[in-house]
Short mmCIF file of C-alpha atoms in Angstrom, two decimals:
data_model
loop_
_atom_site.label_atom_id
_atom_site.label_comp_id
_atom_site.label_asym_id
_atom_site.label_seq_id
_atom_site.Cartn_x
_atom_site.Cartn_y
_atom_site.Cartn_z
CA UNK A 1 -33.85 15.93 -38.98
CA UNK A 2 -32.40 14.48 -35.78
CA UNK A 3 -31.07 11.07 -34.87
CA UNK A 4 -28.10 10.60 -37.17
CA UNK A 5 -24.80 12.38 -37.66
CA UNK A 6 -24.10 11.73 -41.32
CA UNK A 7 -23.05 13.39 -44.56
CA UNK A 8 -26.62 13.13 -45.89
CA UNK A 9 -28.10 14.91 -42.89
CA UNK A 10 -25.41 17.59 -42.77
CA UNK A 11 -25.85 18.40 -46.45
CA UNK A 12 -29.66 18.59 -46.53
CA UNK A 13 -32.64 19.71 -44.51
CA UNK A 14 -35.85 17.68 -44.61
CA UNK A 15 -37.35 17.84 -48.09
CA UNK A 16 -40.87 16.63 -47.37
CA UNK A 17 -43.26 14.78 -45.07
CA UNK A 18 -43.61 11.03 -45.56
CA UNK A 19 -46.01 10.69 -42.61
CA UNK A 20 -46.98 13.29 -40.05
CA UNK A 21 -45.33 13.37 -36.64
CA UNK A 22 -47.60 14.00 -33.66
CA UNK A 23 -47.75 14.69 -29.96
CA UNK A 24 -50.42 12.39 -28.55
CA UNK A 25 -51.72 13.40 -25.14
CA UNK A 26 -53.72 11.64 -22.43
CA UNK A 27 -54.84 13.58 -19.35
CA UNK A 28 -55.90 11.60 -16.27
CA UNK A 29 -57.57 13.04 -13.19
CA UNK A 30 -58.47 11.59 -9.80
CA UNK A 31 -59.75 14.09 -7.29
CA UNK A 32 -57.17 16.86 -7.10
CA UNK A 33 -54.48 14.95 -9.05
CA UNK A 34 -54.25 15.69 -12.75
CA UNK A 35 -51.52 14.08 -14.88
CA UNK A 36 -50.62 14.46 -18.56
CA UNK A 37 -48.89 11.62 -20.40
CA UNK A 38 -47.55 12.64 -23.81
CA UNK A 39 -45.96 10.54 -26.53
CA UNK A 40 -44.10 12.86 -28.92
CA UNK A 41 -42.61 11.84 -32.24
CA UNK A 42 -39.17 13.26 -31.44
CA UNK A 43 -35.76 11.67 -30.99
CA UNK A 44 -35.44 12.90 -27.40
CA UNK A 45 -36.84 15.45 -24.93
CA UNK A 46 -34.44 18.17 -23.72
CA UNK A 47 -35.02 19.08 -20.08
CA UNK A 48 -35.30 22.81 -20.71
CA UNK A 49 -37.81 22.19 -23.47
CA UNK A 50 -39.99 20.11 -21.13
CA UNK A 51 -40.07 23.10 -18.81
CA UNK A 52 -41.14 25.32 -21.71
CA UNK A 53 -44.08 23.00 -22.44
CA UNK A 54 -45.02 22.83 -18.75
CA UNK A 55 -45.12 26.63 -18.53
CA UNK A 56 -47.96 26.67 -21.07
CA UNK A 57 -50.28 24.23 -19.27
CA UNK A 58 -52.04 26.55 -16.84
CA UNK A 59 -55.45 26.12 -18.48
CA UNK A 60 -55.04 22.33 -18.36
CA UNK A 61 -54.35 22.46 -14.60
CA UNK A 62 -51.37 20.13 -15.04
CA UNK A 63 -48.45 21.09 -12.81
CA UNK A 64 -44.86 20.80 -14.05
CA UNK A 65 -44.20 17.74 -11.85
CA UNK A 66 -47.21 16.00 -13.38
CA UNK A 67 -46.19 16.22 -17.01
CA UNK A 68 -44.83 12.90 -18.27
CA UNK A 69 -43.39 13.90 -21.66
CA UNK A 70 -41.72 11.04 -23.54
CA UNK A 71 -40.17 10.81 -27.00
CA UNK A 72 -40.84 7.83 -29.27
CA UNK A 73 -37.22 8.18 -30.48
CA UNK A 74 -37.93 8.48 -34.19
CA UNK A 75 -34.76 9.36 -36.11
CA UNK A 76 -36.74 11.15 -38.83
CA UNK A 77 -38.34 13.97 -36.85
CA UNK A 78 -37.25 17.49 -35.97
CA UNK A 79 -33.72 17.59 -34.54
CA UNK A 80 -34.25 18.21 -30.77
CA UNK A 81 -30.97 20.13 -30.58
CA UNK A 82 -33.02 23.01 -31.99
CA UNK A 83 -35.09 22.89 -28.78
CA UNK A 84 -32.20 23.19 -26.29
CA UNK A 85 -31.83 26.80 -25.06
CA UNK A 86 -28.23 26.15 -23.96
CA UNK A 87 -27.27 24.98 -27.46
CA UNK A 88 -25.68 28.21 -28.62
CA UNK A 89 -23.47 29.00 -30.41
CA UNK A 90 -23.66 26.45 -33.22
CA UNK A 91 -21.17 23.60 -32.92
CA UNK A 92 -19.78 22.47 -36.26
CA UNK A 93 -22.55 21.25 -38.52
CA UNK A 94 -24.96 20.45 -35.68
CA UNK A 95 -28.06 22.67 -35.58
CA UNK A 96 -28.17 25.34 -32.89
CA UNK A 97 -31.07 26.39 -30.68
CA UNK A 98 -33.86 27.97 -32.71
CA UNK A 99 -36.21 29.92 -30.38
CA UNK A 100 -39.02 30.24 -32.94
CA UNK A 101 -39.00 26.49 -33.63
CA UNK A 102 -38.88 25.68 -29.92
CA UNK A 103 -41.77 28.03 -29.21
CA UNK A 104 -43.83 26.55 -32.05
CA UNK A 105 -43.18 22.98 -30.93
CA UNK A 106 -43.83 23.68 -27.24
CA UNK A 107 -47.11 25.41 -28.13
CA UNK A 108 -48.30 22.50 -30.27
CA UNK A 109 -47.57 19.95 -27.53
CA UNK A 110 -49.24 22.14 -24.91
CA UNK A 111 -52.30 22.48 -27.16
CA UNK A 112 -52.60 18.68 -27.29
CA UNK A 113 -52.56 18.49 -23.49
CA UNK A 114 -55.05 21.34 -23.13
CA UNK A 115 -57.40 19.71 -25.66
CA UNK A 116 -57.24 16.39 -23.79
CA UNK A 117 -57.82 18.14 -20.47
CA UNK A 118 -61.00 19.72 -21.81
CA UNK A 119 -62.45 16.29 -22.67
CA UNK A 120 -62.26 14.56 -19.28
CA UNK A 121 -64.90 11.87 -18.72
CA UNK A 122 -65.30 9.11 -16.12
CA UNK A 123 -63.19 6.11 -17.11
CA UNK A 124 -61.77 2.77 -16.00
CA UNK A 125 -58.49 1.07 -16.80
CA UNK A 126 -57.30 -2.41 -17.75
CA UNK A 127 -53.60 -3.26 -17.48
CA UNK A 128 -51.61 -6.28 -18.61
CA UNK A 129 -48.12 -7.43 -19.55
CA UNK A 130 -46.86 -10.09 -21.93
CA UNK A 131 -43.31 -11.42 -22.33
CA UNK A 132 -41.54 -13.38 -25.06
CA UNK A 133 -42.86 -11.39 -28.03
CA UNK A 134 -39.64 -11.66 -30.05
CA UNK A 135 -40.08 -8.18 -31.51
CA UNK A 136 -36.68 -6.88 -30.42
CA UNK A 137 -33.07 -8.04 -30.43
CA UNK A 138 -29.88 -6.85 -28.81
CA UNK A 139 -28.11 -4.80 -31.46
CA UNK A 140 -24.70 -5.41 -29.88
CA UNK A 141 -24.97 -9.17 -30.27
CA UNK A 142 -25.91 -9.85 -26.68
CA UNK A 143 -28.76 -12.07 -25.59
CA UNK A 144 -30.46 -9.67 -23.17
CA UNK A 145 -33.40 -7.42 -24.07
CA UNK A 146 -36.52 -6.37 -22.22
CA UNK A 147 -38.96 -8.39 -24.31
CA UNK A 148 -42.04 -7.51 -22.26
CA UNK A 149 -44.90 -5.42 -23.60
CA UNK A 150 -47.09 -3.40 -21.24
CA UNK A 151 -50.62 -2.39 -22.23
CA UNK A 152 -53.04 -0.10 -20.43
CA UNK A 153 -56.51 0.46 -21.93
CA UNK A 154 -58.56 3.38 -20.65
CA UNK A 155 -62.26 2.90 -21.34
CA UNK A 156 -65.15 5.27 -20.77
CA UNK A 157 -68.00 3.94 -18.63
CA UNK A 158 -70.05 3.13 -21.73
CA UNK A 159 -67.28 0.77 -22.88
CA UNK A 160 -65.87 3.01 -25.60
CA UNK A 161 -62.07 3.05 -25.79
CA UNK A 162 -60.56 6.40 -24.87
CA UNK A 163 -56.84 5.61 -25.04
CA UNK A 164 -54.20 2.91 -25.06
CA UNK A 165 -50.73 3.15 -23.57
CA UNK A 166 -48.31 0.63 -25.04
CA UNK A 167 -44.72 0.28 -23.79
CA UNK A 168 -42.14 -1.82 -25.62
CA UNK A 169 -38.41 -1.43 -26.28
CA UNK A 170 -37.13 -1.13 -29.87
CA UNK A 171 -35.30 1.59 -31.77
CA UNK A 172 -37.42 3.30 -34.47
CA UNK A 173 -34.59 3.18 -37.00
CA UNK A 174 -35.96 1.38 -40.02
CA UNK A 175 -35.26 4.58 -41.91
CA UNK A 176 -31.54 5.27 -42.16
CA UNK A 177 -29.66 8.54 -42.42
CA UNK A 178 -30.41 8.88 -46.14
CA UNK A 179 -34.12 9.32 -45.37
CA UNK A 180 -34.75 13.06 -45.71
CA UNK A 181 -38.51 13.13 -45.18
CA UNK A 182 -40.31 13.51 -41.86
CA UNK A 183 -41.64 10.24 -40.41
CA UNK A 184 -42.60 8.68 -37.10
CA UNK A 185 -40.97 5.41 -38.29
CA UNK A 186 -42.59 2.25 -36.88
CA UNK A 187 -43.92 4.01 -33.77
CA UNK A 188 -45.99 6.36 -35.89
CA UNK A 189 -47.24 3.52 -38.07
CA UNK A 190 -48.26 1.40 -35.08
CA UNK A 191 -50.09 4.30 -33.44
CA UNK A 192 -52.01 5.06 -36.64
CA UNK A 193 -53.00 1.43 -37.03
CA UNK A 194 -54.23 1.11 -33.43
CA UNK A 195 -56.22 4.33 -33.74
CA UNK A 196 -57.77 3.20 -37.03
CA UNK A 197 -58.95 -0.03 -35.40
CA UNK A 198 -60.83 1.88 -32.69
CA UNK A 199 -61.82 5.29 -34.12
CA UNK A 200 -61.95 8.12 -31.63
CA UNK A 201 -59.23 6.68 -29.41
CA UNK A 202 -55.62 7.78 -29.06
CA UNK A 203 -52.67 5.36 -28.98
CA UNK A 204 -49.63 6.42 -26.98
CA UNK A 205 -46.58 4.44 -28.05
CA UNK A 206 -43.92 4.74 -25.33
CA UNK A 207 -40.47 3.29 -25.88
CA UNK A 208 -38.90 1.08 -23.24
CA UNK A 209 -35.26 0.32 -22.44
CA UNK A 210 -34.25 0.60 -26.09
CA UNK A 211 -30.64 1.70 -25.62
CA UNK A 212 -29.30 -1.51 -27.13
CA UNK A 213 -32.55 -2.91 -28.60
CA UNK A 214 -33.35 -3.01 -32.31
CA UNK A 215 -36.69 -4.04 -33.79
CA UNK A 216 -36.87 -7.67 -34.82
CA UNK A 217 -39.07 -9.55 -37.24
CA UNK A 218 -39.12 -7.37 -40.36
CA UNK A 219 -35.93 -7.75 -42.37
CA UNK A 220 -37.17 -8.00 -45.95
CA UNK A 221 -37.96 -5.23 -48.41
CA UNK A 222 -37.51 -1.47 -48.41
CA UNK A 223 -37.69 0.49 -45.14
CA UNK A 224 -41.34 1.46 -45.65
CA UNK A 225 -42.21 -2.20 -46.22
CA UNK A 226 -40.31 -3.24 -43.10
CA UNK A 227 -42.20 -0.63 -41.09
CA UNK A 228 -45.52 -1.92 -42.40
CA UNK A 229 -44.56 -5.51 -41.52
CA UNK A 230 -43.25 -4.62 -38.07
CA UNK A 231 -46.17 -2.40 -37.09
CA UNK A 232 -48.58 -5.15 -38.17
CA UNK A 233 -46.81 -7.65 -35.91
CA UNK A 234 -46.67 -5.11 -33.07
CA UNK A 235 -50.36 -4.28 -33.23
CA UNK A 236 -51.22 -7.98 -33.48
CA UNK A 237 -49.49 -8.49 -30.13
CA UNK A 238 -51.51 -5.61 -28.68
CA UNK A 239 -54.72 -7.26 -29.89
CA UNK A 240 -53.62 -10.58 -28.40
CA UNK A 241 -52.97 -8.90 -25.06
CA UNK A 242 -56.49 -7.48 -24.98
CA UNK A 243 -57.86 -11.00 -24.62
CA UNK A 244 -55.79 -11.53 -21.47
CA UNK A 245 -56.87 -8.39 -19.64
CA UNK A 246 -59.19 -8.60 -16.70
CA UNK A 247 -62.38 -6.55 -16.39
CA UNK A 248 -62.02 -2.75 -16.28
CA UNK A 249 -61.68 -1.27 -12.82
CA UNK A 250 -61.49 2.13 -11.20
CA UNK A 251 -57.87 2.98 -10.48
CA UNK A 252 -55.97 5.30 -8.20
CA UNK A 253 -53.65 7.89 -9.71
CA UNK A 254 -50.41 9.43 -8.50
CA UNK A 255 -47.49 11.22 -10.16
CA UNK A 256 -44.17 12.27 -8.67
CA UNK A 257 -40.47 12.53 -9.47
CA UNK A 258 -37.08 12.08 -7.84
CA UNK A 259 -34.37 14.54 -8.87
CA UNK A 260 -31.00 12.86 -9.39
CA UNK A 261 -27.80 14.82 -8.70
CA UNK A 262 -25.54 14.06 -11.65
CA UNK A 263 -22.55 16.28 -10.95
CA UNK A 264 -20.44 17.63 -13.78
CA UNK A 265 -20.74 15.91 -17.17
CA UNK A 266 -17.93 13.47 -17.92
CA UNK A 267 -18.28 12.41 -21.57
CA UNK A 268 -16.68 9.22 -22.74
CA UNK A 269 -13.14 9.86 -24.04
CA UNK A 270 -14.16 8.68 -27.50
CA UNK A 271 -16.87 11.35 -27.91
CA UNK A 272 -14.49 14.30 -28.53
CA UNK A 273 -12.44 12.14 -30.86
CA UNK A 274 -15.50 11.74 -33.08
CA UNK A 275 -16.12 15.48 -33.30
CA UNK A 276 -14.87 15.53 -36.87
CA UNK A 277 -18.05 13.72 -37.91
CA UNK A 278 -19.97 16.92 -37.21
CA UNK A 279 -17.16 19.25 -38.34
CA UNK A 280 -16.10 20.36 -34.89
CA UNK A 281 -12.88 20.17 -32.90
CA UNK A 282 -12.55 17.94 -29.83
CA UNK A 283 -12.54 21.04 -27.63
CA UNK A 284 -15.76 22.32 -29.22
CA UNK A 285 -17.35 18.92 -28.59
CA UNK A 286 -16.40 19.09 -24.91
CA UNK A 287 -17.80 22.62 -24.66
CA UNK A 288 -21.07 21.47 -26.24
CA UNK A 289 -21.49 18.75 -23.61
CA UNK A 290 -20.70 21.19 -20.82
CA UNK A 291 -23.36 23.61 -22.11
CA UNK A 292 -26.27 21.29 -22.87
CA UNK A 293 -25.94 18.54 -20.27
CA UNK A 294 -27.70 19.36 -16.94
CA UNK A 295 -26.34 18.97 -13.41
CA UNK A 296 -29.49 17.10 -12.36
CA UNK A 297 -32.41 15.34 -14.00
CA UNK A 298 -35.63 13.66 -12.85
CA UNK A 299 -36.70 10.06 -12.71
CA UNK A 300 -40.45 10.45 -13.27
CA UNK A 301 -43.24 8.20 -12.03
CA UNK A 302 -46.93 7.78 -12.85
CA UNK A 303 -48.94 5.17 -10.92
CA UNK A 304 -52.29 4.21 -12.45
CA UNK A 305 -53.81 1.29 -10.57
CA UNK A 306 -51.52 -1.72 -11.02
CA UNK A 307 -49.41 0.12 -13.61
CA UNK A 308 -46.28 2.10 -12.72
CA UNK A 309 -44.57 4.08 -15.48
CA UNK A 310 -40.91 4.75 -14.61
CA UNK A 311 -39.67 7.54 -16.87
CA UNK A 312 -35.91 7.72 -17.35
CA UNK A 313 -34.17 10.86 -18.70
CA UNK A 314 -32.25 9.16 -21.48
CA UNK A 315 -31.81 5.86 -23.25
CA UNK A 316 -31.42 3.00 -20.77
CA UNK A 317 -29.89 -0.18 -22.07
CA UNK A 318 -31.74 -3.45 -21.52
CA UNK A 319 -29.73 -4.28 -18.39
CA UNK A 320 -30.57 -0.93 -16.78
CA UNK A 321 -34.25 -1.17 -17.62
CA UNK A 322 -34.55 -4.73 -16.34
CA UNK A 323 -32.84 -3.75 -13.08
CA UNK A 324 -35.37 -0.95 -12.57
CA UNK A 325 -38.33 -3.28 -13.16
CA UNK A 326 -36.86 -5.89 -10.81
CA UNK A 327 -36.49 -3.26 -8.09
CA UNK A 328 -40.11 -2.19 -8.58
CA UNK A 329 -41.45 -5.72 -8.36
CA UNK A 330 -39.42 -6.38 -5.21
CA UNK A 331 -41.38 -3.62 -3.44
CA UNK A 332 -44.75 -4.87 -4.62
CA UNK A 333 -45.39 -3.08 -7.93
CA UNK A 334 -47.47 -5.44 -10.05
CA UNK A 335 -46.92 -3.97 -13.51
CA UNK A 336 -43.81 -1.77 -13.79
CA UNK A 337 -42.85 -0.35 -17.19
CA UNK A 338 -39.65 1.58 -17.92
CA UNK A 339 -40.16 4.47 -20.35
CA UNK A 340 -37.08 5.90 -22.05
CA UNK A 341 -36.46 9.52 -23.03
CA UNK A 342 -38.83 11.09 -20.49
CA UNK A 343 -38.69 14.75 -19.37
CA UNK A 344 -34.94 15.20 -20.03
CA UNK A 345 -32.07 13.76 -22.03
CA UNK A 346 -28.71 12.56 -20.68
CA UNK A 347 -27.69 10.44 -23.66
CA UNK A 348 -27.34 6.70 -23.13
CA UNK A 349 -27.79 5.26 -19.65
CA UNK A 350 -25.26 2.41 -19.64
CA UNK A 351 -23.83 0.10 -17.02
CA UNK A 352 -20.29 0.52 -15.73
CA UNK A 353 -19.20 -2.43 -17.87
CA UNK A 354 -20.87 -1.04 -20.98
CA UNK A 355 -19.25 2.36 -20.48
CA UNK A 356 -15.82 0.81 -20.19
CA UNK A 357 -16.37 -1.39 -23.25
CA UNK A 358 -16.51 1.81 -25.31
CA UNK A 359 -19.03 0.84 -27.97
CA UNK A 360 -21.35 3.35 -29.62
CA UNK A 361 -23.76 3.68 -26.69
CA UNK A 362 -20.85 4.47 -24.36
CA UNK A 363 -19.53 7.20 -26.66
CA UNK A 364 -22.91 8.95 -26.37
CA UNK A 365 -23.03 8.59 -22.57
CA UNK A 366 -22.03 11.81 -20.84
CA UNK A 367 -21.72 11.19 -17.09
CA UNK A 368 -18.97 8.65 -16.68
CA UNK A 369 -19.25 4.99 -15.73
CA UNK A 370 -21.54 5.67 -12.74
CA UNK A 371 -24.55 6.95 -14.68
CA UNK A 372 -26.62 3.75 -14.41
CA UNK A 373 -25.96 3.52 -10.67
CA UNK A 374 -27.06 7.14 -10.20
CA UNK A 375 -30.26 6.70 -12.20
CA UNK A 376 -31.12 3.39 -10.54
CA UNK A 377 -30.49 5.05 -7.19
CA UNK A 378 -33.09 7.61 -8.21
CA UNK A 379 -35.48 4.80 -9.12
CA UNK A 380 -34.97 3.21 -5.70
CA UNK A 381 -35.62 6.48 -3.86
CA UNK A 382 -38.61 7.22 -6.04
CA UNK A 383 -40.10 3.82 -5.33
CA UNK A 384 -39.69 4.43 -1.61
CA UNK A 385 -41.76 7.61 -1.96
CA UNK A 386 -44.68 6.06 -3.81
#
């Protein structure tokens, strides 16, 4: 299982399935444009693995630049390090690339997209945003989070709900490192609840700028009880937002990306010093970063009517996500939503000040103190191309 480096995880593989992890796919088409949005119950999406999925989508007629593949960030799903082709040889106790597992996972995700593509029907969309939900908190004691939920409902022309896209920022970490069963954490629970309320629909839970955001509002009981409480509050906010949406309307569709030149990886100095946690030397930790971290990565965009999804290749902190949304609104985007962990993984996307402060997020940030500026520069250039 991925998401934690701990004695429990290093000593044991998963020993069961608490609740099934899924890839949930929505395919949208408008004339010659066809886009796939996927919410996968994984901790992150390696860039090379995204390409593997894209290579299997010929039947779906979804091009590689029109696959928006995002991880929910559950810490109790398959360890994505097993999906990184460059992750060989094994480093300490961390799992290495497993080609059979990667092939199996890529095929399953591609099958979800192909199945969705085969079910295209005329549809309309409603989009809305609501702030001040109080469902997240800054886990570093700060006062800043992106406390705005974005909802898009895609309805068929007969009024039946086809899909919901919900974007909100909060770590799915109610289960700690001693949880050794597979689970989608609160994201999986919320998706199941939304789908049960409107049978036949699919609920895509996309995580926002969750780099320093923890879930808030469910602090009593065992982890499973907290998840039940939190997902109930989350879905209640989704239901409340439905009442504020305007009438469904036909919507234009566009997808594109901007490739950001990252240069050579420059991990935080504290990362190699923590290599002992996964039974490696500092030099082995540096070599791992050099192998698995790419020289470039995309900022991905999907525009659906008023909605603009801005997919970032890592975990943006609240400050980074809010800056991206501000930039989008300044150029006339009505409903921008930042989606973390989309189409590649660069670790945490932190501000220069956060990198220099050296807290946990900085130690898992691999491109020096300029990473936020580089990614936000990609957002700015991508917005100019919309």
